[in-house]
PDB file of C-alpha atoms and ligand atoms in Angstrom:
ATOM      1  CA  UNK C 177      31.072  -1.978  10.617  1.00  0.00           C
ATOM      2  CA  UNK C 178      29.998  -3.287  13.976  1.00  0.00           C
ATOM      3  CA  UNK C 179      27.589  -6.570  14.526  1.00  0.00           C
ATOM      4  CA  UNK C 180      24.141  -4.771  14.883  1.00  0.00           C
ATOM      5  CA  UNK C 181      22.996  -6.352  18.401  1.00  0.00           C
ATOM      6  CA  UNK C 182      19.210  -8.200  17.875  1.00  0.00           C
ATOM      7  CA  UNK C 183      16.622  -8.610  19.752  1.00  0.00           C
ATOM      8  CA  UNK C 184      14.139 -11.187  18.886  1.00  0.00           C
ATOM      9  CA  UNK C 185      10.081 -11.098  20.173  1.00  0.00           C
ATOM     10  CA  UNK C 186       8.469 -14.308  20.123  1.00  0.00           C
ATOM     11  CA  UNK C 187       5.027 -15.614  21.293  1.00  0.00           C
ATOM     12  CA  UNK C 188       5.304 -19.397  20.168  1.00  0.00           C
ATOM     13  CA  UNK C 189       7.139 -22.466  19.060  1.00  0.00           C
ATOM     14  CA  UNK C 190      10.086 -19.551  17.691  1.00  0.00           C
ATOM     15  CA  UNK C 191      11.168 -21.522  14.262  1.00  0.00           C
ATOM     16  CA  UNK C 192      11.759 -18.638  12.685  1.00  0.00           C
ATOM     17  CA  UNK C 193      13.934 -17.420  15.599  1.00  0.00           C
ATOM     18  CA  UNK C 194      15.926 -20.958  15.655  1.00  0.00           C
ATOM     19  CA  UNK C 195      16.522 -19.945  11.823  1.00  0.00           C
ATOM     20  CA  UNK C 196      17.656 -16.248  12.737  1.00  0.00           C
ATOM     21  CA  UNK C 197      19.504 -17.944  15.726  1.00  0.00           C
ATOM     22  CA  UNK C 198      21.173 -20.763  13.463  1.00  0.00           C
ATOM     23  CA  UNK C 199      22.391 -17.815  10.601  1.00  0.00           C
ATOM     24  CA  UNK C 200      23.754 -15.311  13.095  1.00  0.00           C
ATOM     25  CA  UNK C 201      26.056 -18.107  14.602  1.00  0.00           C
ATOM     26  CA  UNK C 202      28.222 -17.826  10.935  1.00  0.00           C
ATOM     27  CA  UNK C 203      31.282 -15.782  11.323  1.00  0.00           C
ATOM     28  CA  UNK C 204      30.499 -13.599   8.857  1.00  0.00           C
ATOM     29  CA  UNK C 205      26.803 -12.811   9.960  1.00  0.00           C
ATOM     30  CA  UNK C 206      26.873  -9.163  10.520  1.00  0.00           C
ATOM     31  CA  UNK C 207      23.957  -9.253  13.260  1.00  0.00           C
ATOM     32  CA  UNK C 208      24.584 -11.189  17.143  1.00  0.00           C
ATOM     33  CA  UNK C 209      21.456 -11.907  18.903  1.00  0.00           C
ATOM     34  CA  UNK C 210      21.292 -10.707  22.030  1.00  0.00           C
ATOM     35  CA  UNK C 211      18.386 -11.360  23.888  1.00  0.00           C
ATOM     36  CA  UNK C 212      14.967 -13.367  23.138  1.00  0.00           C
ATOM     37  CA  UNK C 213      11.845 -12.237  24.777  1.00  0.00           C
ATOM     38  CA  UNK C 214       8.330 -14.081  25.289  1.00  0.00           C
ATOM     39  CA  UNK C 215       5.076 -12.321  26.067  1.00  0.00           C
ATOM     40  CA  UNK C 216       4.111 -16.016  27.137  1.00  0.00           C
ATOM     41  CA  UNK C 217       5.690 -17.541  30.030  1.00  0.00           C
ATOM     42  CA  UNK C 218       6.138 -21.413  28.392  1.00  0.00           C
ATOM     43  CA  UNK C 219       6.227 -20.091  24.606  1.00  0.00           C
ATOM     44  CA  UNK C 220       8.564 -23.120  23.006  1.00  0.00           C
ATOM     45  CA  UNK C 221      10.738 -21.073  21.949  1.00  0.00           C
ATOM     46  CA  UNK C 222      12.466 -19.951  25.068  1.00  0.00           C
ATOM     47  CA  UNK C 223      13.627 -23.502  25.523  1.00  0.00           C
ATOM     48  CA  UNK C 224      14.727 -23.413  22.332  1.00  0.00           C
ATOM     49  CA  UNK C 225      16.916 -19.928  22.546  1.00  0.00           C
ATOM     50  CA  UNK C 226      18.130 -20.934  25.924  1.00  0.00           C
ATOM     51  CA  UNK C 227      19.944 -24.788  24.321  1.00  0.00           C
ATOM     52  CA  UNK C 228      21.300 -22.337  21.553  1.00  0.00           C
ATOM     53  CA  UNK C 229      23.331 -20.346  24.463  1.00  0.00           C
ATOM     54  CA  UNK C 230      21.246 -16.887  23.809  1.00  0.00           C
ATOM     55  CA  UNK C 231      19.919 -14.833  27.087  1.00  0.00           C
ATOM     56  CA  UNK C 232      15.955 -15.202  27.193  1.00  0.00           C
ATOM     57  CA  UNK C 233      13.332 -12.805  29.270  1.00  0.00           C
ATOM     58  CA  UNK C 234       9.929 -13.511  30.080  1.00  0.00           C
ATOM     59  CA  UNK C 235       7.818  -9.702  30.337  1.00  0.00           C
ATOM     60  CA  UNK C 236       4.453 -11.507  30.785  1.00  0.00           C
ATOM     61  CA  UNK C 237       1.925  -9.295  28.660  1.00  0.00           C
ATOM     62  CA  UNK C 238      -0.775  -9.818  32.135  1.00  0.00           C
ATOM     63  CA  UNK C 239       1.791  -8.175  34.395  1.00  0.00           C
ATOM     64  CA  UNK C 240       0.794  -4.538  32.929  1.00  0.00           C
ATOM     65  CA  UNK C 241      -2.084  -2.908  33.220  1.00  0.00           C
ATOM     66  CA  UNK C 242      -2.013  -1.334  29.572  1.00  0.00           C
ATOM     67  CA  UNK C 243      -0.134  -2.160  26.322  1.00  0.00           C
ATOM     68  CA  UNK C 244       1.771   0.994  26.614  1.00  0.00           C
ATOM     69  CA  UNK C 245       3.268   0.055  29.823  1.00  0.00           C
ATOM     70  CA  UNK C 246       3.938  -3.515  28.404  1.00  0.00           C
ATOM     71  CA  UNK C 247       5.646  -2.078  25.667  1.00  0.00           C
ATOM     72  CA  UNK C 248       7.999   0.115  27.779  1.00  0.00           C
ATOM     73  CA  UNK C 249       8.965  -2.753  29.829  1.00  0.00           C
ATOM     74  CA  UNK C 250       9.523  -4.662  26.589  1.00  0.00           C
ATOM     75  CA  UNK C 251      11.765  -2.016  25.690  1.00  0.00           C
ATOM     76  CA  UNK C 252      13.515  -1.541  28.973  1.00  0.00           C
ATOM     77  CA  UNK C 253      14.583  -5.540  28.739  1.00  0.00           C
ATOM     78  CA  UNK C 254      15.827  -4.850  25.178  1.00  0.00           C
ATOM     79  CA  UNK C 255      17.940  -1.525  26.429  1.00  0.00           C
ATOM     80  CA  UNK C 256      19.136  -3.060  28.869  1.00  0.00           C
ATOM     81  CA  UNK C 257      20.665  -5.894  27.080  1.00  0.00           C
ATOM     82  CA  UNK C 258      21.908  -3.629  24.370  1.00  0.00           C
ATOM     83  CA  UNK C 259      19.442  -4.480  21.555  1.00  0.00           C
ATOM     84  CA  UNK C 260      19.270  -2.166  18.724  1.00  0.00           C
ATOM     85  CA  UNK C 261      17.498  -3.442  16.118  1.00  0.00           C
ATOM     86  CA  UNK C 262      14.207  -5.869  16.651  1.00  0.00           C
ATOM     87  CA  UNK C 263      12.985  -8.779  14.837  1.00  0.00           C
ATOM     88  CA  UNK C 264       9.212 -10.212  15.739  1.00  0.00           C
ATOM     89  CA  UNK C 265       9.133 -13.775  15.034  1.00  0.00           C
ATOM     90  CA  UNK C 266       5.912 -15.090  15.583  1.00  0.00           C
ATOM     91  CA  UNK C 267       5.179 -12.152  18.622  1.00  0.00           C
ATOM     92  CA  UNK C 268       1.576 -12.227  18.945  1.00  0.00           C
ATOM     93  CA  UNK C 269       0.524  -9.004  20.282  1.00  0.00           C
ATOM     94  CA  UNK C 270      -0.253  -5.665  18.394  1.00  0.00           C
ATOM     95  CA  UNK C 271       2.244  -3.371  19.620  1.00  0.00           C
ATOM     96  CA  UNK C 272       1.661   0.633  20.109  1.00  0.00           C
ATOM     97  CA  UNK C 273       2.317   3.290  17.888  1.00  0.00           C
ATOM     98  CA  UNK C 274       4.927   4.423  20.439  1.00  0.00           C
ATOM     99  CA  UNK C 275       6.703   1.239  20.719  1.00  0.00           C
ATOM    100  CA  UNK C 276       6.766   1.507  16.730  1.00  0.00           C
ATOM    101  CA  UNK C 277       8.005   4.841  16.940  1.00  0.00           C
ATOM    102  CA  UNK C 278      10.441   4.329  19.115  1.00  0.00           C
ATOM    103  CA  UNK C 279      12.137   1.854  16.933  1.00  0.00           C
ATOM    104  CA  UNK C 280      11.452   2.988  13.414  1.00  0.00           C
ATOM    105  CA  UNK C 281      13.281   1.730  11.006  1.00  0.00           C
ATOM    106  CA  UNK C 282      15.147  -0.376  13.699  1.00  0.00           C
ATOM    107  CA  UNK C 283      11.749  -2.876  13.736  1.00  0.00           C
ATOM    108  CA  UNK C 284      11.260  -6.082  10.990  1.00  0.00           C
ATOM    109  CA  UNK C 285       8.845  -8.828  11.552  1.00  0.00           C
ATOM    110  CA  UNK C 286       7.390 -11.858   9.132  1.00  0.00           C
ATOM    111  CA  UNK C 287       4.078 -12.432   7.885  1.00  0.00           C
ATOM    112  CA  UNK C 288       2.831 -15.792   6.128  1.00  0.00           C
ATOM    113  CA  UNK C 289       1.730 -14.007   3.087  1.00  0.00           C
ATOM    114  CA  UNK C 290       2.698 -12.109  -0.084  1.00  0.00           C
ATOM    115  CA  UNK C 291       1.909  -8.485   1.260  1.00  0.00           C
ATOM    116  CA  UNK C 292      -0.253  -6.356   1.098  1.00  0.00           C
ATOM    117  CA  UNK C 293      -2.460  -9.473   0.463  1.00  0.00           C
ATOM    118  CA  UNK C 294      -3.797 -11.457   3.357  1.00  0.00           C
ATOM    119  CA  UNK C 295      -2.820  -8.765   6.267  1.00  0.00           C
ATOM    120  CA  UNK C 296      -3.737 -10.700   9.715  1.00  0.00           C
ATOM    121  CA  UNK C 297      -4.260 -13.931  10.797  1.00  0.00           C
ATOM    122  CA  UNK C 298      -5.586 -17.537   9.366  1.00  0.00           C
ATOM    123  CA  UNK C 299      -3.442 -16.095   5.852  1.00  0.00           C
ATOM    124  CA  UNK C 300      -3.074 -19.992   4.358  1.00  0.00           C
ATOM    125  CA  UNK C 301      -6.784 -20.366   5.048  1.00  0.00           C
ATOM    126  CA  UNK C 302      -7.707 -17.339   3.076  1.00  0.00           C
ATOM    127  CA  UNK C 303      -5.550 -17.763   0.107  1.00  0.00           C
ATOM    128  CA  UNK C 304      -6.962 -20.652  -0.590  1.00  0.00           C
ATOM    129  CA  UNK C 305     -10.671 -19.359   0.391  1.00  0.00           C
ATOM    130  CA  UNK C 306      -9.510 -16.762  -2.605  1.00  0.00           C
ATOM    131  CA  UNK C 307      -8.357 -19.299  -5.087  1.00  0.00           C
ATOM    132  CA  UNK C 308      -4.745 -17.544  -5.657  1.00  0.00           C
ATOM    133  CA  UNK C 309      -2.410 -19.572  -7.703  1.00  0.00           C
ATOM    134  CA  UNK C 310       0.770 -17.978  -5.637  1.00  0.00           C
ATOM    135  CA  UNK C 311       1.468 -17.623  -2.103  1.00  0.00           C
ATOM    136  CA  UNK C 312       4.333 -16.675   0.155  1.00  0.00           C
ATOM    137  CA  UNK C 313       5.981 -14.827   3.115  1.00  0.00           C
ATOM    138  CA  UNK C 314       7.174 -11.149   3.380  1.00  0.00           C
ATOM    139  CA  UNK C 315       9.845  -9.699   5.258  1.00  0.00           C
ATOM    140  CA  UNK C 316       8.537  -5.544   6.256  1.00  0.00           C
ATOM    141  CA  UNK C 317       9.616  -2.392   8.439  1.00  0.00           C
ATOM    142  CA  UNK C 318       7.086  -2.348  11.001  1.00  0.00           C
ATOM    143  CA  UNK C 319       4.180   0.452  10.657  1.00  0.00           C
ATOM    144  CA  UNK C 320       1.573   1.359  13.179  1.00  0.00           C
ATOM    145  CA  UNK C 321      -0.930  -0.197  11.090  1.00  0.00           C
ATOM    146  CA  UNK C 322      -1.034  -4.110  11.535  1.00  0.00           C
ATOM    147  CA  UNK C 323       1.013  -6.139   8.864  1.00  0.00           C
ATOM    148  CA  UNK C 324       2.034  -3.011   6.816  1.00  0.00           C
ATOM    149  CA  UNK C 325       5.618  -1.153   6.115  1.00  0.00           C
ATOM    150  CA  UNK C 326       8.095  -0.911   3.780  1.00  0.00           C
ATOM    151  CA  UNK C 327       9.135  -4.383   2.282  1.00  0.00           C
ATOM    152  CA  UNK C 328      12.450  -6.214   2.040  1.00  0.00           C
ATOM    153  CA  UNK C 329      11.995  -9.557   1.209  1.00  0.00           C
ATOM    154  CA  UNK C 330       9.428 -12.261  -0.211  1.00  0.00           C
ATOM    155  CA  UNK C 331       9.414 -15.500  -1.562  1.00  0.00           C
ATOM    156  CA  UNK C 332       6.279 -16.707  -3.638  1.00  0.00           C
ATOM    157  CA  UNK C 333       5.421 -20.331  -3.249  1.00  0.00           C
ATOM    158  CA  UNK C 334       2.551 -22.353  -5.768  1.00  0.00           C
ATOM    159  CA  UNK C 335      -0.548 -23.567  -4.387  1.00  0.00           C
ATOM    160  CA  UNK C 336      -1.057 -26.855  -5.407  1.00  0.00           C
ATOM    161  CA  UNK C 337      -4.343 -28.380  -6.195  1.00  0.00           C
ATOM    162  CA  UNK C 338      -4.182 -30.642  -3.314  1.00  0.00           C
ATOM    163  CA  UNK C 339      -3.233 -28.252  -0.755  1.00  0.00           C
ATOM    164  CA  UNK C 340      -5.211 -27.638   2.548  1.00  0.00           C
ATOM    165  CA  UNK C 341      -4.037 -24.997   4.837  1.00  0.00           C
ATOM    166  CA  UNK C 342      -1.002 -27.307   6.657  1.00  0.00           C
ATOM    167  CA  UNK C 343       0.416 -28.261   3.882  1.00  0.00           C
ATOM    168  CA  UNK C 344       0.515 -24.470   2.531  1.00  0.00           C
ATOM    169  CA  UNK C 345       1.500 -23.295   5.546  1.00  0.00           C
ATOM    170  CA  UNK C 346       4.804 -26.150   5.831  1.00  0.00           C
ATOM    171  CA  UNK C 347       6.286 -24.889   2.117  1.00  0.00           C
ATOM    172  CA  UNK C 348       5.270 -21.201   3.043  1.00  0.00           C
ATOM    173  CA  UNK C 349       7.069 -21.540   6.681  1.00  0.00           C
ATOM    174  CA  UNK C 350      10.430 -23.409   4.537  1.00  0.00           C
ATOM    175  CA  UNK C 351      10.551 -20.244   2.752  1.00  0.00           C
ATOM    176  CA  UNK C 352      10.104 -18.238   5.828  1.00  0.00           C
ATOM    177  CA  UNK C 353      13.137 -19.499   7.258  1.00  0.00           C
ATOM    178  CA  UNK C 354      15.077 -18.569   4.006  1.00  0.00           C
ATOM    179  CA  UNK C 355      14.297 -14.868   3.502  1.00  0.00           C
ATOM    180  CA  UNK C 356      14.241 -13.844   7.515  1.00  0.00           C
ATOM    181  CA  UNK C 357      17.722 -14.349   7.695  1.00  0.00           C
ATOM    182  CA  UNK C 358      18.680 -12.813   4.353  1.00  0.00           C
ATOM    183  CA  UNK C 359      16.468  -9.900   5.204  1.00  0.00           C
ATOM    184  CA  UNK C 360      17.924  -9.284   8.723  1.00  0.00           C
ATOM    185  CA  UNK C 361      21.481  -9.626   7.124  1.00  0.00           C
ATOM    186  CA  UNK C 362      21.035  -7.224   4.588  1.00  0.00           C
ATOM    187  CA  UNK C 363      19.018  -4.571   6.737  1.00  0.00           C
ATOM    188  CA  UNK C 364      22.618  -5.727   9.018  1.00  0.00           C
ATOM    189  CA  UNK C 365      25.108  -4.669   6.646  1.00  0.00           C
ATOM    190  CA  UNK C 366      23.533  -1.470   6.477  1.00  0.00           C
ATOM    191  CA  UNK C 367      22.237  -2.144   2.152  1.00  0.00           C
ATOM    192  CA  UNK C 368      18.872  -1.374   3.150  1.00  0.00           C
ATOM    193  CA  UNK C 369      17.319   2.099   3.124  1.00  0.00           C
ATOM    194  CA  UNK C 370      13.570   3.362   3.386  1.00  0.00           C
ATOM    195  CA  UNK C 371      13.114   5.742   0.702  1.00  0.00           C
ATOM    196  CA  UNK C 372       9.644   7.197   0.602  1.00  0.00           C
ATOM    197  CA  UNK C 373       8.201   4.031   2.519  1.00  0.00           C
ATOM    198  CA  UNK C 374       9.601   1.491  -0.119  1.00  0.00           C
ATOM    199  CA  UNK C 375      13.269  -0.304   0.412  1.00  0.00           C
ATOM    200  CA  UNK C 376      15.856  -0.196  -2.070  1.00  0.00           C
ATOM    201  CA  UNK C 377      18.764  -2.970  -1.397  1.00  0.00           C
ATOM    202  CA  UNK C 378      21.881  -1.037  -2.247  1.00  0.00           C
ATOM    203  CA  UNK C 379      25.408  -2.320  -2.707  1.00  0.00           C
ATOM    204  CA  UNK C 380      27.421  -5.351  -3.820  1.00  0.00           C
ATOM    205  CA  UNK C 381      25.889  -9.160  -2.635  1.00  0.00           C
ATOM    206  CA  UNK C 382      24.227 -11.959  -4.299  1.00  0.00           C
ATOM    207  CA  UNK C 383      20.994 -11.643  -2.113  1.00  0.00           C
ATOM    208  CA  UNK C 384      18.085 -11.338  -3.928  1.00  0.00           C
ATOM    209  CA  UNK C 385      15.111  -9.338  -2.283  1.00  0.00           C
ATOM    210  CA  UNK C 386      12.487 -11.648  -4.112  1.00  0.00           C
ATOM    211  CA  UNK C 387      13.022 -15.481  -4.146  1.00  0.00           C
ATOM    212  CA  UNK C 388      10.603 -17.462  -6.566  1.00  0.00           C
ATOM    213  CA  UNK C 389      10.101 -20.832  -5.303  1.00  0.00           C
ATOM    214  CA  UNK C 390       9.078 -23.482  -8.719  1.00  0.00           C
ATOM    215  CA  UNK C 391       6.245 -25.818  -7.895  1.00  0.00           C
ATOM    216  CA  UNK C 392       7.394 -29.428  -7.247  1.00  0.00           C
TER     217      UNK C 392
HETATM  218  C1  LIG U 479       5.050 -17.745  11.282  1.00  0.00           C
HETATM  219  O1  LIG U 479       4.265 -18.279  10.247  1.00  0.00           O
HETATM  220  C2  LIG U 479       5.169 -16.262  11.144  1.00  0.00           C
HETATM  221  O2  LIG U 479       5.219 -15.829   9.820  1.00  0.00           O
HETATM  222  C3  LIG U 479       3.920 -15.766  11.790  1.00  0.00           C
HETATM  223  O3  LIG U 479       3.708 -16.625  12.884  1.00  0.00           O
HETATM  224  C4  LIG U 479       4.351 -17.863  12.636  1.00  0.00           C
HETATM  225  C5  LIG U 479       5.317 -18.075  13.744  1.00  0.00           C
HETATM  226  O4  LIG U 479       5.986 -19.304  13.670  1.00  0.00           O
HETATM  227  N1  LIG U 479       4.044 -14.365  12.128  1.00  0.00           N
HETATM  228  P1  LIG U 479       7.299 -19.533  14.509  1.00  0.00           P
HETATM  229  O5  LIG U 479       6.976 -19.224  15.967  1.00  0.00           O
HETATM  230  O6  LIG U 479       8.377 -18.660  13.969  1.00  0.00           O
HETATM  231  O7  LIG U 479       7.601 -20.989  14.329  1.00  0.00           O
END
């Protein structure tokens, strides 16, 4: 089967790109990254694609006078570079129903938190706010609505006693780094299917959809 060409949407610093970035550079990766693109002109992370040798766009979320028509031109970048399959890492901006359409299923992104707990922003803050003894990062399809779809990967992490929100948010983001690349190369190798808006991970591999990680 043929490398499935990525696109990667960042808003930021991009760490969990670099990680997507650093896995897709094995031989045996079955994803190439084509083309990184920031909403934000000086997001970190361009720098960052750029010394790794992958093409980077800028499509500058103030240039368009509606999300739609950011989205399209978001799209038309992508097309244009021959991206099939798109990863947000750390993209900051809601996207439209019709961008989320228009690559169903073809769509993944990362969220600090064991879904469908802790949907949105300031997640480390609020698990602790809650008191929950586990924590984590999931791996989804993208859906219309925010920080919801089908599931392919988490990893739980323990919240220690002493933890404030950085400190969560470092072991959380290790772990993050982990299960975006295993997610993107098993949705890659084609093991992943939506079935009734849940995943199942078919075929031979040692990749686990659910990584436990023991308190230290
Ligand atoms: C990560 O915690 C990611 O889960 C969230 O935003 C953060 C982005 O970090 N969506 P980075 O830009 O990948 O370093």
């Amino acid at each position: 089967m043929a490398n499935k060409q990525v696109g990667i949407l960042i808003s930021g610093r991009g760490s969990n790109m670099s990680a997507l970035i650093a896995a897709a550079s094995a031989a045996d990766f079955p994803a190439d990254i084509r083309l990184v693109v920031s909403n934000r002109p000086h997001a970190g992370g361009l720098a960052k694609a750029a010394e790794a040798g992958i093409a980077t766009a800028v499509v500058d979320h103030k240039d368009y006078p509606s999300r739609e028509a950011f989205d399209k031109a978001v799209t038309a970048k992508l097309e244009e570079a021959g991206v099939e399959f798109v990863c947000l890492a750390g993209f900051m901006r809601l996207l439209t129903p019709w961008f989320v359409e228009r690559w169903r299923d073809r769509l993944i992104n990362i969220h600090p938190s064991l879904l469908p707990s802790f949907k949105g922003l300031d997640t480390h803050e609020r698990a602790l706010e809650a008191g929950v003894k586990v924590h984590g990062c999931s791996v989804h399809f993208v859906r219309s609505d925010v920080d919801s779809g089908p599931i392919i990967a988490q990893a739980a992490v323990a919240v220690l006693d002493e933890d404030d929100a950085d400190s969560l948010a470092t072991r959380v983001l290790e772990q993050e780094h982990v299960i975006y690349p295993l997610a993107l190369r098993l949705v890659a190798s084609g093991r992943v299917r939506v079935i009734d808006e849940r995943v199942e991970i078919g075929g031979a591999g040692d990749a686990p959809p659910a990584l436990v990680v023991p308190a230290v």
